[in-house]
Amino acid sequence: MATMSIAAATTCCSPSSSFPSNPGWHIASHSRAIRLALPRPAWRRSLLAASPPASRLRPCPRTSASASPATEYDYEFTDGNGEAELRLDIGKLGIESSRDVFVDVDDMSLLIRAKSDGTLRTLMNVTTLFDRVKSSETIWFIDEDQLVVNLKKVEQELKWPDIDESWKSLTSGITQLLTGISIHIVGDSTDINESVAKEIAEGIGYLPVCTSELLESATQKSIDTWAASEGADSVADAECVVLESLSSHVRTVVATLGGKQGAASRFDRWQYLHSGFTVWLSVSDAGDEASAKEEARRSVSTGSVAYAKADVVVKLGGWDPEYTRAVAQGCLVALKQLTLADKKLAGKKSLYIRLGCRGDWPNIEPPGWDPKSDAPPTNI
């Protein structure tokens, strides 16, 4: 099964935790987990990401790393032909030569500083670029009143909405990777699933769908009342019917039921969930990144919970609705990395849908295969 493993560094995301001002994302080759440290609002960089045209003039982010008071500097961003170009207005800084400019680039970050009036100023500090670059091939020069930085992209066909991996950039850029395939949010909490699903849907322009709302509308009773009167199995079976109906739809973000009454908690109810990119929101007791990764590894390797069938896992150290967008952003980061790691995955999901979601994921059988047949699988 094609999966992606991501972990985000440091503390839990419960409201009482001390959140880092600059969290980092790290690839974890087996855990399939993103350890999400929910940030303070200040963590959301003020760098303006673009959904408008790519060459729009924008202010740079404020930063406290400068020896002088933080100032905003305008910049232009252009994406194209395997390169990303940044033009930063420096005409008012009184920079005398290129020796007074310092550009530090690694695969995922960019720091630009300049010496002006004897003071070293930070002009731009992008801690997480939209995607990886070939840092050794970076070119920069001064063109009249502008500092021009040319970055060589690793994924040349990936369109960058803006320079950084912000919420606006992710919501604008992720759709080119999803190619219309829906997203399914699973996990033990219906409320968390629905909050995050609606946030993602609003951000990327997909249709939010809550299976709880569809089921309650059809039966005119609450999920809890239904489960109490007819049992959790009855609710799970009904949700599976809803998921079957939704499996042929595109551009939806589906929030599934949490708990034992949810179809996603059953090993034999994933036939239609595999039609979309599945994200498991897992509230974890792990106190740090390493523990969260190990917890995810155990879940996947032992298959102890059906949620482990998900394409990606987002580990949460707690929950507060105030940080819904931060969790949604973590989901989009995980999905971006997943689809970049396996560029054929979206196409494979599409094939699975076209063949009728027969339950043969991830080893898809040829057309005409009957899941009820005793014939041995051949797999394509």
XYZ file of N, CA, C and O in Angstrom, residues 97-247:
604
model
N 27.001 47.200 -2.030
C 27.497 46.184 -2.961
C 26.913 44.820 -2.584
O 26.319 44.657 -1.510
N 27.132 43.863 -3.470
C 26.619 42.511 -3.229
C 27.300 41.861 -2.028
O 26.773 40.903 -1.457
N 28.459 42.390 -1.626
C 29.149 41.841 -0.451
C 28.370 42.095 0.837
O 28.630 41.475 1.861
N 27.411 43.021 0.775
C 26.605 43.331 1.957
C 25.333 42.485 2.040
O 24.508 42.685 2.928
N 25.171 41.546 1.092
C 23.985 40.694 1.047
C 24.387 39.261 1.349
O 25.398 38.760 0.847
N 23.578 38.578 2.177
C 23.863 37.199 2.569
C 22.605 36.361 2.338
O 21.554 36.621 2.941
N 22.729 35.383 1.444
C 21.611 34.500 1.107
C 21.985 33.081 1.519
O 22.919 32.493 0.974
N 21.254 32.535 2.492
C 21.501 31.178 2.987
C 20.312 30.287 2.604
O 19.169 30.570 2.975
N 20.595 29.224 1.876
C 19.549 28.332 1.382
C 19.914 26.897 1.717
O 21.068 26.484 1.548
N 18.934 26.138 2.217
C 19.085 24.690 2.223
C 17.886 24.102 1.495
O 17.124 24.827 0.864
N 17.703 22.819 1.564
C 16.680 22.171 0.744
C 15.268 22.665 1.015
O 14.400 22.608 0.141
N 15.005 23.155 2.238
C 13.639 23.530 2.591
C 13.520 24.888 3.267
O 12.466 25.215 3.809
N 14.564 25.695 3.270
C 14.460 26.994 3.933
C 15.296 28.039 3.210
O 16.210 27.723 2.447
N 14.961 29.309 3.491
C 15.644 30.432 2.859
C 15.769 31.571 3.856
O 14.785 31.980 4.481
N 16.977 32.074 4.025
C 17.239 33.209 4.906
C 18.013 34.259 4.121
O 19.076 33.975 3.569
N 17.466 35.486 4.057
C 18.116 36.588 3.355
C 18.386 37.711 4.348
O 17.468 38.196 5.017
N 19.649 38.112 4.428
C 20.047 39.214 5.308
C 20.886 40.210 4.519
O 21.485 39.866 3.507
N 20.923 41.438 5.014
C 21.707 42.476 4.343
C 22.255 43.449 5.373
O 21.611 43.729 6.390
N 23.448 43.978 5.095
C 24.071 44.966 5.977
C 23.740 46.352 5.445
O 24.048 46.694 4.300
N 23.069 47.139 6.286
C 22.654 48.485 5.892
C 22.907 49.442 7.042
O 22.487 49.179 8.180
N 23.615 50.515 6.762
C 23.949 51.504 7.795
C 24.629 50.853 8.990
O 24.383 51.214 10.143
N 25.473 49.878 8.694
C 26.222 49.205 9.743
C 25.424 48.189 10.530
O 25.940 47.603 11.492
N 24.176 47.957 10.147
C 23.318 47.019 10.865
C 22.960 45.842 9.971
O 22.584 46.026 8.810
N 23.091 44.630 10.488
C 22.705 43.428 9.750
C 21.208 43.208 9.934
O 20.729 42.981 11.042
N 20.470 43.294 8.834
C 19.018 43.172 8.881
C 18.568 41.859 8.224
O 19.115 41.463 7.199
N 17.579 41.245 8.819
C 16.956 40.075 8.195
C 15.842 40.560 7.289
O 14.868 41.156 7.738
N 15.986 40.319 5.993
C 15.001 40.764 5.016
C 13.899 39.722 4.801
O 12.758 40.067 4.553
N 14.263 38.449 4.879
C 13.282 37.387 4.700
C 13.790 36.124 5.381
O 14.964 35.770 5.268
N 12.897 35.457 6.101
C 13.248 34.207 6.764
C 12.115 33.212 6.535
O 11.105 33.237 7.234
N 12.260 32.370 5.531
C 11.258 31.357 5.213
C 11.743 30.031 5.795
O 12.672 29.415 5.276
N 11.121 29.609 6.871
C 11.584 28.401 7.556
C 11.177 27.123 6.832
O 11.823 26.090 6.983
N 10.086 27.176 6.053
C 9.655 26.011 5.280
C 9.214 26.462 3.897
O 8.148 27.045 3.732
N 10.046 26.195 2.900
C 9.686 26.502 1.526
C 8.515 25.627 1.087
O 8.236 24.591 1.700
N 7.839 26.028 0.016
C 6.682 25.248 -0.429
C 7.079 23.818 -0.763
O 6.321 22.880 -0.526
N 8.274 23.644 -1.306
C 8.785 22.290 -1.550
C 10.303 22.351 -1.612
O 10.903 23.426 -1.510
N 10.920 21.230 -1.818
C 12.374 21.139 -1.791
C 13.009 21.824 -3.000
O 12.457 21.838 -4.089
N 14.204 22.357 -2.769
C 14.982 22.968 -3.842
C 16.374 22.358 -3.857
O 16.818 21.728 -2.896
N 17.054 22.549 -4.982
C 18.448 22.125 -5.101
C 19.313 23.291 -4.623
O 19.675 24.170 -5.395
N 19.619 23.280 -3.342
C 20.256 24.447 -2.728
C 21.593 24.800 -3.362
O 21.951 25.982 -3.461
N 22.321 23.793 -3.828
C 23.642 24.061 -4.411
C 23.549 24.777 -5.754
O 24.540 25.318 -6.252
N 22.362 24.800 -6.368
C 22.182 25.439 -7.670
C 21.488 26.797 -7.562
O 21.056 27.366 -8.567
N 21.387 27.328 -6.351
C 20.766 28.636 -6.153
C 21.627 29.749 -6.745
O 22.845 29.759 -6.579
N 20.974 30.649 -7.446
C 21.658 31.807 -8.036
C 21.001 33.079 -7.507
O 19.769 33.166 -7.442
N 21.817 34.051 -7.103
C 21.247 35.327 -6.700
C 22.125 36.469 -7.196
O 23.331 36.332 -7.349
N 21.478 37.614 -7.454
C 22.194 38.778 -7.947
C 21.341 40.016 -7.692
O 20.147 39.920 -7.368
N 21.955 41.188 -7.848
C 21.250 42.454 -7.662
C 20.954 43.045 -9.029
O 21.853 43.217 -9.858
N 19.694 43.319 -9.273
C 19.235 43.911 -10.527
C 18.592 45.257 -10.208
O 17.439 45.320 -9.782
N 19.382 46.328 -10.392
C 18.963 47.682 -10.031
C 18.543 47.731 -8.559
O 19.356 47.535 -7.675
N 17.248 47.959 -8.274
C 16.809 48.084 -6.877
C 16.232 46.787 -6.321
O 15.561 46.795 -5.285
N 16.494 45.675 -6.989
C 15.938 44.405 -6.547
C 17.015 43.358 -6.342
O 17.969 43.268 -7.117
N 16.832 42.558 -5.273
C 17.642 41.368 -5.075
C 16.871 40.207 -5.704
O 15.712 39.958 -5.356
N 17.500 39.520 -6.644
C 16.851 38.425 -7.365
C 17.448 37.101 -6.889
O 18.674 36.912 -6.928
N 16.589 36.185 -6.417
C 17.018 34.857 -5.974
C 16.320 33.828 -6.842
O 15.086 33.793 -6.914
N 17.107 32.997 -7.520
C 16.580 31.964 -8.398
C 16.795 30.599 -7.754
O 17.944 30.202 -7.501
N 15.708 29.897 -7.483
C 15.751 28.593 -6.828
C 15.408 27.496 -7.820
O 14.404 27.591 -8.548
N 16.199 26.435 -7.852
C 15.929 25.285 -8.705
C 15.075 24.279 -7.930
O 15.489 23.767 -6.884
N 13.891 23.984 -8.465
C 12.977 23.078 -7.777
C 13.381 21.623 -7.998
O 13.810 21.248 -9.081
N 13.206 20.799 -6.959
C 13.428 19.358 -7.099
C 12.299 18.748 -7.923
O 12.525 18.003 -8.871
N 11.062 19.064 -7.548
C 9.889 18.606 -8.302
C 9.550 19.680 -9.330
O 8.800 20.612 -9.060
N 10.107 19.548 -10.531
C 10.026 20.630 -11.503
C 8.606 20.884 -11.995
O 8.265 22.011 -12.370
N 7.755 19.858 -12.024
C 6.398 20.040 -12.535
C 5.428 20.565 -11.476
O 4.303 20.932 -11.803
N 5.838 20.580 -10.224
C 4.973 21.070 -9.150
C 4.885 22.586 -9.200
O 5.896 23.285 -9.142
N 3.662 23.107 -9.299
C 3.458 24.547 -9.326
C 3.468 25.110 -7.908
O 2.743 24.628 -7.036
N 4.291 26.134 -7.692
C 4.363 26.796 -6.388
C 3.437 28.011 -6.392
O 3.659 28.956 -7.162
N 2.414 28.049 -5.536
C 1.587 29.252 -5.435
C 2.346 30.426 -4.823
O 2.074 31.577 -5.133
N 3.300 30.114 -3.935
C 4.109 31.149 -3.285
C 5.363 30.496 -2.744
O 5.582 29.290 -2.884
N 6.178 31.272 -2.093
C 7.497 30.810 -1.682
C 7.449 29.855 -0.498
O 8.297 28.980 -0.365
N 6.449 29.975 0.377
C 6.461 29.185 1.604
C 5.305 28.194 1.644
O 4.379 28.234 0.851
N 5.372 27.292 2.612
C 4.351 26.258 2.802
C 3.333 26.742 3.832
O 3.156 26.157 4.900
N 2.641 27.802 3.506
C 1.627 28.366 4.387
C 0.278 27.718 4.097
O 0.117 26.942 3.150
N -0.722 28.072 4.899
C -2.069 27.559 4.684
C -2.582 27.952 3.294
O -3.113 27.117 2.553
N -2.398 29.222 2.913
C -2.885 29.673 1.614
C -2.155 28.983 0.468
O -2.757 28.632 -0.551
N -0.860 28.786 0.625
C -0.112 28.094 -0.422
C -0.551 26.639 -0.546
O -0.730 26.118 -1.647
N -0.726 25.977 0.582
C -1.124 24.569 0.555
C -2.510 24.394 -0.045
O -2.732 23.509 -0.877
N -3.459 25.217 0.382
C -4.820 25.066 -0.123
C -4.909 25.379 -1.609
O -5.729 24.806 -2.329
N -4.043 26.263 -2.074
C -4.021 26.591 -3.494
C -3.269 25.542 -4.301
O -3.648 25.219 -5.427
N -2.197 24.979 -3.722
C -1.318 24.093 -4.476
C -1.636 22.611 -4.392
O -1.218 21.835 -5.257
N -2.378 22.180 -3.372
C -2.585 20.745 -3.160
C -3.498 20.132 -4.206
O -3.404 18.932 -4.512
N -4.407 20.919 -4.788
C -5.393 20.350 -5.710
C -4.746 19.766 -6.970
O -5.284 18.835 -7.563
N -3.593 20.306 -7.378
C -2.905 19.770 -8.547
C -2.401 18.361 -8.289
O -2.213 17.568 -9.231
N -2.209 18.003 -7.016
C -1.739 16.667 -6.645
C -2.895 15.711 -6.377
O -2.793 14.512 -6.645
N -3.986 16.249 -5.835
C -5.143 15.401 -5.538
C -5.895 15.012 -6.814
O -6.553 13.967 -6.850
N -5.843 15.831 -7.834
C -6.503 15.613 -9.128
C -7.973 15.225 -8.981
O -8.477 14.367 -9.717
N -8.660 15.833 -8.029
C -10.087 15.595 -7.866
C -10.454 14.446 -6.955
O -11.624 14.287 -6.583
N -9.477 13.611 -6.585
C -9.764 12.490 -5.681
C -10.203 13.040 -4.328
O -9.618 13.991 -3.800
N -11.223 12.437 -3.743
C -11.764 12.913 -2.472
C -10.843 12.578 -1.301
O -9.910 11.768 -1.420
N -11.101 13.215 -0.177
C -10.354 12.977 1.067
C -11.320 12.424 2.102
O -12.431 12.943 2.263
N -10.924 11.377 2.797
C -11.733 10.796 3.862
C -11.020 10.975 5.203
O -9.866 10.573 5.352
N -11.682 11.590 6.150
C -11.125 11.814 7.481
C -11.704 10.764 8.432
O -12.924 10.673 8.594
N -10.821 9.986 9.042
C -11.257 8.939 9.969
C -10.583 9.139 11.321
O -9.576 9.828 11.431
N -11.139 8.526 12.334
C -10.593 8.634 13.683
C -11.679 8.403 14.712
O -12.868 8.298 14.377
N -11.292 8.346 15.975
C -12.211 7.993 17.048
C -13.226 9.073 17.388
O -14.231 8.796 18.023
N -12.963 10.322 16.998
C -13.852 11.426 17.370
C -14.600 11.971 16.165
O -13.990 12.525 15.244
N -15.917 11.836 16.175
C -16.728 12.397 15.098
C -16.578 13.914 15.036
O -16.468 14.497 13.956
N -16.555 14.568 16.184
C -16.456 16.031 16.228
C -15.156 16.523 15.605
O -15.143 17.497 14.832
N -14.040 15.873 15.941
C -12.748 16.268 15.375
C -12.744 16.025 13.874
O -12.314 16.874 13.083
N -13.229 14.852 13.464
C -13.277 14.535 12.037
C -14.044 15.594 11.261
O -13.608 16.049 10.201
N -15.197 16.001 11.797
C -16.042 16.962 11.091
C -15.423 18.350 11.063
O -15.461 19.041 10.040
N -14.843 18.771 12.178
C -14.230 20.108 12.223
C -13.087 20.232 11.224
O -12.989 21.218 10.482
N -12.225 19.222 11.195
C -11.070 19.265 10.301
C -11.501 19.106 8.846
O -10.986 19.792 7.955
N -12.457 18.227 8.591
C -12.938 18.026 7.220
C -13.528 19.314 6.645
O -13.267 19.676 5.492
N -14.316 20.016 7.441
C -14.930 21.259 6.965
C -13.874 22.333 6.711
O -13.985 23.102 5.745
N -12.854 22.388 7.561
C -11.780 23.370 7.375
C -11.010 23.092 6.085
O -10.705 24.010 5.309
N -10.687 21.820 5.853
C -9.971 21.456 4.628
C -10.816 21.752 3.399
O -10.342 22.320 2.419
N -12.089 21.352 3.447
C -12.977 21.545 2.298
C -13.111 23.017 1.933
O -13.045 23.394 0.755
N -13.286 23.853 2.931
C -13.402 25.290 2.678
C -12.117 25.833 2.068
O -12.148 26.671 1.163
N -10.974 25.336 2.568
C -9.693 25.842 2.077
C -9.405 25.464 0.634
O -8.920 26.285 -0.147
N -9.701 24.218 0.244
C -9.314 23.747 -1.091
C -10.463 23.798 -2.094
O -10.288 23.443 -3.265
N -11.638 24.232 -1.636
C -12.765 24.369 -2.551
C -13.475 23.074 -2.866
O -14.143 22.954 -3.899
N -13.362 22.084 -1.967
C -14.087 20.825 -2.124
C -15.403 20.904 -1.350
O -15.615 21.811 -0.553
N -16.268 19.925 -1.577
C -17.549 19.873 -0.891
C -17.402 19.123 0.429
O -16.974 17.964 0.435
N -17.730 19.739 1.568
C -17.674 19.019 2.845
C -18.888 18.105 2.999
O -20.021 18.526 2.747
N -18.647 16.869 3.410
C -19.731 15.905 3.613
C -19.514 15.229 4.961
O -18.429 14.690 5.233
N -20.531 15.241 5.808
C -20.475 14.560 7.107
C -21.454 13.390 7.075
O -22.664 13.593 6.915
N -20.947 12.182 7.215
C -21.832 11.019 7.165
C -22.843 11.049 8.307
O -23.961 10.554 8.150
N -22.482 11.645 9.439
C -23.423 11.726 10.567
C -24.652 12.532 10.186
O -25.789 12.159 10.520
N -24.431 13.645 9.473
C -25.551 14.491 9.075
C -26.453 13.779 8.068
O -27.687 13.887 8.141
N -25.859 13.045 7.143
C -26.659 12.303 6.164
C -27.490 11.209 6.839
O -28.668 11.029 6.519
N -26.872 10.499 7.767
C -27.575 9.411 8.455
C -28.680 9.944 9.358
O -29.790 9.400 9.394
N -28.401 11.019 10.083
C -29.408 11.581 10.984
C -30.559 12.208 10.206
O -31.721 12.143 10.638
N -30.253 12.779 9.046
C -31.309 13.342 8.212
C -32.217 12.247 7.664
O -33.442 12.419 7.583
N -31.622 11.107 7.310
C -32.404 10.019 6.733
C -33.270 9.306 7.770
O -34.377 8.858 7.464
N -32.762 9.214 8.999
C -33.482 8.446 10.032
C -34.248 9.332 11.005
O -35.060 8.822 11.794
N -33.974 10.639 10.974
C -34.621 11.575 11.885
C -34.353 11.241 13.351
O -35.212 11.438 14.213
N -33.162 10.724 13.619
C -32.755 10.501 15.001
C -31.235 10.595 15.093
O -30.527 10.429 14.085
N -30.761 10.868 16.294
C -29.329 11.067 16.472
C -28.589 9.734 16.368
O -29.169 8.661 16.555
N -27.304 9.833 16.076
C -26.465 8.641 15.984
C -26.448 7.899 17.323
O -26.539 6.662 17.371
N -26.339 8.651 18.424
C -26.299 8.019 19.749
C -27.593 7.268 20.045
O -27.562 6.145 20.568
N -28.726 7.880 19.707
C -30.019 7.220 19.932
C -30.130 5.962 19.082
O -30.588 4.904 19.544
N -29.701 6.068 17.846
C -29.734 4.928 16.929
C -28.866 3.782 17.452
O -29.291 2.628 17.493
N -27.632 4.116 17.843
C -26.718 3.084 18.335
C -27.251 2.431 19.600
O -27.104 1.217 19.796
N -27.890 3.240 20.469
C -28.424 2.694 21.723
C -29.604 1.755 21.474
O -29.766 0.742 22.171
N -30.406 2.074 20.469
C -31.616 1.284 20.230
C -31.382 0.090 19.312
O -31.976 -0.986 19.496
N -30.512 0.242 18.316
C -30.332 -0.830 17.341
C -28.928 -1.423 17.322
O -28.682 -2.399 16.607
N -28.014 -0.823 18.079
C -26.663 -1.347 18.149
C -25.700 -0.649 17.207
O -26.094 -0.102 16.173
N -24.413 -0.667 17.578
C -23.378 -0.001 16.790
C -23.216 -0.639 15.417
O -22.901 0.037 14.437
N -23.453 -1.949 15.315
C -23.303 -2.638 14.031
C -24.273 -2.084 12.997
O -23.921 -1.929 11.815
N -25.468 -1.772 13.426
C -26.475 -1.238 12.511
C -26.049 0.114 11.957
O -26.206 0.385 10.757
N -25.480 0.948 12.816
C -25.015 2.267 12.378
C -23.848 2.122 11.406
O -23.804 2.783 10.365
N -22.891 1.249 11.731
C -21.728 1.036 10.869
C -22.144 0.522 9.500
O -21.605 0.938 8.466
N -23.112 -0.387 9.470
C -23.599 -0.912 8.191
C -24.235 0.201 7.351
O -24.027 0.269 6.135
N -24.993 1.063 8.005
C -25.654 2.150 7.292
C -24.623 3.152 6.764
O -24.759 3.666 5.646
N -23.612 3.431 7.570
C -22.584 4.359 7.099
C -21.839 3.774 5.905
O -21.458 4.501 4.983
N -21.643 2.475 5.900
C -20.975 1.827 4.772
C -21.778 2.030 3.482
O -21.210 2.235 2.410
N -23.108 1.984 3.592
C -23.962 2.246 2.428
C -23.775 3.684 1.947
O -23.712 3.949 0.735
N -23.685 4.619 2.874
C -23.450 6.023 2.522
C -22.096 6.185 1.827
O -21.977 6.880 0.813
N -21.071 5.526 2.361
C -19.740 5.606 1.767
C -19.714 5.006 0.368
O -19.004 5.501 -0.520
N -20.500 3.956 0.153
C -20.602 3.376 -1.181
C -21.178 4.399 -2.163
O -20.690 4.557 -3.287
N -22.211 5.096 -1.734
C -22.823 6.121 -2.581
C -21.858 7.260 -2.877
O -21.823 7.792 -3.989
N -21.040 7.625 -1.880
C -20.107 8.746 -2.039
C -18.856 8.358 -2.826
O -18.133 9.244 -3.299
N -18.578 7.078 -2.965
C -17.314 6.642 -3.559
C -17.144 7.065 -5.009
O -16.017 7.168 -5.502
